[in-house]
Amino acid sequence: MALLDVCGISDWLKEDGFNAKAASVDKVNHFSFAARTPEFAVPVGVDPAKFLKPLTDNEDGVNGVKLELEHGTTTLAFKFQHGVMVAVDSRASAGSYISSQTCKKVIEINPYLLGTMSGSAADCMYWERVLAKECRIYKLRNKERISVSAASKLLANMMVGYRGMGLSMGSMICGWDKKGPGLYYVDDNAVRLSANMFSTGSGNCYAYGVMDSGYRYDLSVPEAYDLAQRAVFHATHRDAYSGGTVNIYHMQEKGWIKVSHENVEELYHRFAAEKK
Amino acid sequence: MSARYDRAITVFSPDGHLFQVEYAQEAVKKGSTAVGIRGKDIVVLGVEKKSVAKLQEERTVRKICVLDEHVCMAFAGEKLYRKSPECSVVSVNAHTFIHHTYLSPGLTADARIVINRARVECQSHRLTVEDPVTVEYITRYIATLKQRYTQSNGRRPFGISALIVGFDYDGTPRLYQTDPSGTYHAWKANAIGRSAKTVREFLEKNYTEEAIAGDNEAIKLAIKALLEVVQSGGKNIELAIIRRNQPLKILEASEIETLVAEIEKEKEEEAEKKKQKKSS
């Protein structure tokens, strides 16, 4: 009604009224999480994507202010004949300040699913915990564990909604399901890729170098542990934003195990001794 | 101003009944019979095909519908128009239903809505989960949809029961049945619609391990079950089968005729044997 529109009340009324789109009667789909109607937690009155675009895309930014959303970390994962190896560092940095050397960058979603985190710590932790919740609900509803492809798809769909709004997350979802070992890379741009080897973060190029030179699909288990550890260590050695400890997980058919967590200092001395 | 429904139609009676749901179940009981059988490597759906009017194209009447490559369903419910000599009028709030005792293929319109939603959900599941739906999942979806329509403003329940058959991703055959209230159960063999009770009793007697030992045996069991209640034999039966990893196949009239002839022969042989036993 016209009067209601003028008063601005008709917006509220629309929520109360029978709105076919909003009515939960019609929405039986369990894969639209967060809300029956897609809602995004964004500031009122601001379009986050429009606000952020000039700051990140243009060469000079806005009034000399340019934002670069880097993923300051090194994480890697690779598939081999005995499952999936996951290795991460543990440094959290805020600019040039090291805020933590003991940060947990692997989230244990369930005994058969792991997620790694790189990028903004807050974004990673939040969204991967939402993913963990969705995985638990899936298991309750369908009486079987969610597949790795489905879990990574859910995370990618979460990212799609916030595209361009400044989320920063580079994650690898690793697991073992009915189809065997699974490894997916999911990005804040909702990129979702499956391959045998990934490395994310500011130290990824160093890690790739080491991994590529030593990787074979038919590695033995101790060889794979060693390769994963070396790759992350060398990345922490050269990348300023990676360091702390190297945490290694091994995803096997009966679930993941935590292999080791060694401080990079000790690793440095160990590898240096080997050279002699 | 948007019209807003502020009253539910399906509400409890003093003694705890949801009459609209029960009326919907009555509507189902008047629809044409459908039978479903779960074999070892095959699932079979058979429906009673009512004879169409002379000028009507036969192929537009389809009661067995594909939901996805590996899942299909048949429904039973009553169509609501066409007066017939015996007519009763039931009025509920603003809606007036005209029941008639003449058999007709189900509340096809209701079924169409449910089938459309189920088909979309099957594809949506493939997209998000990268796996085909399990039969249980899509049955649960349909049942949840039906239940929501028994508990919301201005809506009546769907007037159909459905038999949903198919194979899961791991190759297990499944048969589920839903009803207008939104409950669902798994079955080895079941029937819905008119004379469902008779058919189910027949199935309870005759569903044995040997009866479903082979694909052909399972199909014949379905035909035998339908023949119990269908007049004028094979040409009023529509049969669909799904074999593991194969798409839905609707049997030709000639194939059904062949199978009916085989069944008749087997019956005669049985009768002969019994006669001989008696005389000896």
PDB file of C-alpha atoms in Angstrom, chain A residues 60-212:
ATOM      1  CA  ASP A  60      47.467   3.161  -7.603  1.00  0.00           C
ATOM      2  CA  GLY A  61      44.530   2.195  -5.454  1.00  0.00           C
ATOM      3  CA  VAL A  62      42.439   5.033  -4.055  1.00  0.00           C
ATOM      4  CA  ASN A  63      44.234   8.203  -2.971  1.00  0.00           C
ATOM      5  CA  GLY A  64      47.435   6.253  -2.774  1.00  0.00           C
ATOM      6  CA  VAL A  65      45.919   3.542  -0.627  1.00  0.00           C
ATOM      7  CA  LYS A  66      46.237   0.091  -2.089  1.00  0.00           C
ATOM      8  CA  LEU A  67      45.197  -3.102  -0.333  1.00  0.00           C
ATOM      9  CA  GLU A  68      46.914  -6.314  -1.149  1.00  0.00           C
ATOM     10  CA  LEU A  69      45.356  -9.350   0.391  1.00  0.00           C
ATOM     11  CA  GLU A  70      48.188 -11.826   0.640  1.00  0.00           C
ATOM     12  CA  HIS A  71      48.091 -15.267   2.098  1.00  0.00           C
ATOM     13  CA  GLY A  72      51.063 -15.156   4.472  1.00  0.00           C
ATOM     14  CA  THR A  73      51.779 -18.789   5.120  1.00  0.00           C
ATOM     15  CA  THR A  74      52.958 -22.030   3.604  1.00  0.00           C
ATOM     16  CA  THR A  75      50.730 -25.051   3.372  1.00  0.00           C
ATOM     17  CA  LEU A  76      51.020 -28.025   1.101  1.00  0.00           C
ATOM     18  CA  ALA A  77      49.367 -31.341   0.395  1.00  0.00           C
ATOM     19  CA  PHE A  78      50.018 -34.141  -2.043  1.00  0.00           C
ATOM     20  CA  LYS A  79      48.462 -37.487  -2.890  1.00  0.00           C
ATOM     21  CA  PHE A  80      50.618 -40.552  -3.186  1.00  0.00           C
ATOM     22  CA  GLN A  81      50.126 -44.275  -3.166  1.00  0.00           C
ATOM     23  CA  HIS A  82      49.608 -44.488   0.588  1.00  0.00           C
ATOM     24  CA  GLY A  83      47.144 -41.624   0.927  1.00  0.00           C
ATOM     25  CA  VAL A  84      47.507 -37.874   1.282  1.00  0.00           C
ATOM     26  CA  MET A  85      50.273 -35.924   3.025  1.00  0.00           C
ATOM     27  CA  VAL A  86      49.411 -32.558   4.554  1.00  0.00           C
ATOM     28  CA  ALA A  87      52.073 -30.199   5.895  1.00  0.00           C
ATOM     29  CA  VAL A  88      51.684 -26.646   7.187  1.00  0.00           C
ATOM     30  CA  ASP A  89      53.744 -24.039   8.984  1.00  0.00           C
ATOM     31  CA  SER A  90      52.468 -22.244  12.084  1.00  0.00           C
ATOM     32  CA  ARG A  91      53.277 -18.556  11.778  1.00  0.00           C
ATOM     33  CA  ALA A  92      50.576 -15.909  11.933  1.00  0.00           C
ATOM     34  CA  SER A  93      51.668 -12.435  10.848  1.00  0.00           C
ATOM     35  CA  ALA A  94      50.048  -9.021  10.973  1.00  0.00           C
ATOM     36  CA  GLY A  95      52.079  -7.003   8.500  1.00  0.00           C
ATOM     37  CA  SER A  96      55.668  -7.341   9.653  1.00  0.00           C
ATOM     38  CA  TYR A  97      54.686  -8.291  13.189  1.00  0.00           C
ATOM     39  CA  ILE A  98      54.670 -11.980  14.004  1.00  0.00           C
ATOM     40  CA  SER A  99      51.574 -12.447  16.061  1.00  0.00           C
ATOM     41  CA  SER A 100      51.957 -16.159  16.694  1.00  0.00           C
ATOM     42  CA  GLN A 101      54.472 -18.930  16.076  1.00  0.00           C
ATOM     43  CA  THR A 102      52.128 -21.643  17.252  1.00  0.00           C
ATOM     44  CA  CYS A 103      49.061 -21.182  15.125  1.00  0.00           C
ATOM     45  CA  LYS A 104      47.001 -24.240  14.123  1.00  0.00           C
ATOM     46  CA  LYS A 105      46.534 -24.129  10.387  1.00  0.00           C
ATOM     47  CA  VAL A 106      44.928 -27.509   9.961  1.00  0.00           C
ATOM     48  CA  ILE A 107      41.336 -27.943  11.046  1.00  0.00           C
ATOM     49  CA  GLU A 108      40.341 -31.495  11.889  1.00  0.00           C
ATOM     50  CA  ILE A 109      36.804 -31.642  10.534  1.00  0.00           C
ATOM     51  CA  ASN A 110      36.250 -35.309  11.296  1.00  0.00           C
ATOM     52  CA  PRO A 111      38.515 -38.360  11.505  1.00  0.00           C
ATOM     53  CA  TYR A 112      38.450 -38.585   7.712  1.00  0.00           C
ATOM     54  CA  LEU A 113      38.531 -34.936   6.682  1.00  0.00           C
ATOM     55  CA  LEU A 114      41.143 -32.235   7.114  1.00  0.00           C
ATOM     56  CA  GLY A 115      41.128 -28.614   5.999  1.00  0.00           C
ATOM     57  CA  THR A 116      44.193 -26.383   5.761  1.00  0.00           C
ATOM     58  CA  MET A 117      44.156 -22.631   6.151  1.00  0.00           C
ATOM     59  CA  SER A 118      46.068 -19.873   4.436  1.00  0.00           C
ATOM     60  CA  GLY A 119      45.184 -16.234   4.067  1.00  0.00           C
ATOM     61  CA  SER A 120      43.249 -14.295   6.606  1.00  0.00           C
ATOM     62  CA  ALA A 121      43.220 -16.287   9.827  1.00  0.00           C
ATOM     63  CA  ALA A 122      39.772 -15.059  10.773  1.00  0.00           C
ATOM     64  CA  ASP A 123      38.200 -15.951   7.443  1.00  0.00           C
ATOM     65  CA  CYS A 124      39.768 -19.383   7.362  1.00  0.00           C
ATOM     66  CA  MET A 125      38.887 -20.306  10.893  1.00  0.00           C
ATOM     67  CA  TYR A 126      35.332 -19.076  10.611  1.00  0.00           C
ATOM     68  CA  TRP A 127      34.420 -20.609   7.286  1.00  0.00           C
ATOM     69  CA  GLU A 128      36.106 -23.897   7.924  1.00  0.00           C
ATOM     70  CA  ARG A 129      34.265 -24.215  11.207  1.00  0.00           C
ATOM     71  CA  VAL A 130      31.021 -23.535   9.310  1.00  0.00           C
ATOM     72  CA  LEU A 131      32.103 -26.257   6.903  1.00  0.00           C
ATOM     73  CA  ALA A 132      32.701 -28.617   9.810  1.00  0.00           C
ATOM     74  CA  LYS A 133      29.208 -27.912  11.075  1.00  0.00           C
ATOM     75  CA  GLU A 134      27.719 -28.634   7.659  1.00  0.00           C
ATOM     76  CA  CYS A 135      29.678 -31.894   7.455  1.00  0.00           C
ATOM     77  CA  ARG A 136      28.345 -32.987  10.839  1.00  0.00           C
ATOM     78  CA  ILE A 137      24.781 -32.145   9.829  1.00  0.00           C
ATOM     79  CA  TYR A 138      25.247 -34.053   6.569  1.00  0.00           C
ATOM     80  CA  LYS A 139      26.341 -37.104   8.502  1.00  0.00           C
ATOM     81  CA  LEU A 140      23.338 -36.901  10.806  1.00  0.00           C
ATOM     82  CA  ARG A 141      20.880 -36.458   7.965  1.00  0.00           C
ATOM     83  CA  ASN A 142      22.249 -39.025   5.560  1.00  0.00           C
ATOM     84  CA  LYS A 143      23.744 -41.528   8.004  1.00  0.00           C
ATOM     85  CA  GLU A 144      27.023 -41.561   6.154  1.00  0.00           C
ATOM     86  CA  ARG A 145      30.080 -39.346   6.092  1.00  0.00           C
ATOM     87  CA  ILE A 146      30.193 -36.594   3.547  1.00  0.00           C
ATOM     88  CA  SER A 147      32.449 -37.145   0.541  1.00  0.00           C
ATOM     89  CA  VAL A 148      35.521 -34.977   0.035  1.00  0.00           C
ATOM     90  CA  SER A 149      34.147 -33.575  -3.215  1.00  0.00           C
ATOM     91  CA  ALA A 150      30.896 -32.587  -1.542  1.00  0.00           C
ATOM     92  CA  ALA A 151      32.662 -30.945   1.395  1.00  0.00           C
ATOM     93  CA  SER A 152      34.924 -28.932  -0.884  1.00  0.00           C
ATOM     94  CA  LYS A 153      31.896 -28.013  -3.008  1.00  0.00           C
ATOM     95  CA  LEU A 154      30.088 -26.681   0.048  1.00  0.00           C
ATOM     96  CA  LEU A 155      33.071 -24.530   0.973  1.00  0.00           C
ATOM     97  CA  ALA A 156      33.381 -23.224  -2.586  1.00  0.00           C
ATOM     98  CA  ASN A 157      29.681 -22.352  -2.628  1.00  0.00           C
ATOM     99  CA  MET A 158      30.098 -20.421   0.605  1.00  0.00           C
ATOM    100  CA  MET A 159      32.884 -18.428  -1.046  1.00  0.00           C
ATOM    101  CA  VAL A 160      30.841 -17.702  -4.161  1.00  0.00           C
ATOM    102  CA  GLY A 161      28.339 -15.692  -2.172  1.00  0.00           C
ATOM    103  CA  TYR A 162      30.997 -13.330  -0.884  1.00  0.00           C
ATOM    104  CA  ARG A 163      32.936 -12.989  -4.104  1.00  0.00           C
ATOM    105  CA  GLY A 164      34.678  -9.652  -4.422  1.00  0.00           C
ATOM    106  CA  MET A 165      33.923  -8.640  -0.865  1.00  0.00           C
ATOM    107  CA  GLY A 166      37.416  -9.136   0.439  1.00  0.00           C
ATOM    108  CA  LEU A 167      37.488 -12.607   1.912  1.00  0.00           C
ATOM    109  CA  SER A 168      40.922 -14.123   1.895  1.00  0.00           C
ATOM    110  CA  MET A 169      41.154 -17.866   2.150  1.00  0.00           C
ATOM    111  CA  GLY A 170      43.166 -20.527   0.413  1.00  0.00           C
ATOM    112  CA  SER A 171      42.308 -23.931   1.696  1.00  0.00           C
ATOM    113  CA  MET A 172      42.941 -27.533   0.843  1.00  0.00           C
ATOM    114  CA  ILE A 173      40.316 -30.074   1.740  1.00  0.00           C
ATOM    115  CA  CYS A 174      41.858 -33.509   2.155  1.00  0.00           C
ATOM    116  CA  GLY A 175      40.145 -36.719   3.038  1.00  0.00           C
ATOM    117  CA  TRP A 176      39.484 -40.331   2.382  1.00  0.00           C
ATOM    118  CA  ASP A 177      35.990 -41.341   1.268  1.00  0.00           C
ATOM    119  CA  LYS A 178      34.326 -44.119  -0.722  1.00  0.00           C
ATOM    120  CA  LYS A 179      36.104 -42.999  -3.856  1.00  0.00           C
ATOM    121  CA  GLY A 180      39.504 -43.198  -2.192  1.00  0.00           C
ATOM    122  CA  PRO A 181      41.871 -40.375  -1.196  1.00  0.00           C
ATOM    123  CA  GLY A 182      40.646 -36.903  -2.124  1.00  0.00           C
ATOM    124  CA  LEU A 183      42.441 -33.563  -2.349  1.00  0.00           C
ATOM    125  CA  TYR A 184      40.767 -30.312  -3.372  1.00  0.00           C
ATOM    126  CA  TYR A 185      42.007 -26.730  -3.371  1.00  0.00           C
ATOM    127  CA  VAL A 186      39.356 -24.120  -2.555  1.00  0.00           C
ATOM    128  CA  ASP A 187      39.966 -20.399  -2.864  1.00  0.00           C
ATOM    129  CA  ASP A 188      38.291 -17.173  -1.758  1.00  0.00           C
ATOM    130  CA  ASN A 189      37.426 -16.673  -5.435  1.00  0.00           C
ATOM    131  CA  ALA A 190      35.478 -19.934  -5.250  1.00  0.00           C
ATOM    132  CA  VAL A 191      38.096 -21.681  -7.379  1.00  0.00           C
ATOM    133  CA  ARG A 192      37.821 -25.385  -6.712  1.00  0.00           C
ATOM    134  CA  LEU A 193      40.408 -27.723  -8.182  1.00  0.00           C
ATOM    135  CA  SER A 194      41.344 -31.323  -7.713  1.00  0.00           C
ATOM    136  CA  ALA A 195      44.872 -32.536  -8.351  1.00  0.00           C
ATOM    137  CA  ASN A 196      47.648 -34.643  -6.870  1.00  0.00           C
ATOM    138  CA  MET A 197      49.630 -31.769  -5.396  1.00  0.00           C
ATOM    139  CA  PHE A 198      48.934 -28.286  -4.101  1.00  0.00           C
ATOM    140  CA  SER A 199      50.741 -25.631  -2.144  1.00  0.00           C
ATOM    141  CA  THR A 200      49.230 -22.355  -0.983  1.00  0.00           C
ATOM    142  CA  GLY A 201      50.396 -19.188   0.684  1.00  0.00           C
ATOM    143  CA  SER A 202      53.231 -16.738   0.259  1.00  0.00           C
ATOM    144  CA  GLY A 203      55.788 -19.517   0.591  1.00  0.00           C
ATOM    145  CA  ASN A 204      54.187 -21.812  -1.936  1.00  0.00           C
ATOM    146  CA  CYS A 205      56.726 -21.251  -4.692  1.00  0.00           C
ATOM    147  CA  TYR A 206      59.577 -22.426  -2.482  1.00  0.00           C
ATOM    148  CA  ALA A 207      57.566 -25.420  -1.391  1.00  0.00           C
ATOM    149  CA  TYR A 208      56.653 -26.309  -4.980  1.00  0.00           C
ATOM    150  CA  GLY A 209      60.308 -26.239  -5.936  1.00  0.00           C
ATOM    151  CA  VAL A 210      61.265 -28.769  -3.303  1.00  0.00           C
ATOM    152  CA  MET A 211      58.176 -30.915  -3.795  1.00  0.00           C
ATOM    153  CA  ASP A 212      58.480 -31.060  -7.555  1.00  0.00           C
TER     154      ASP A 212
END
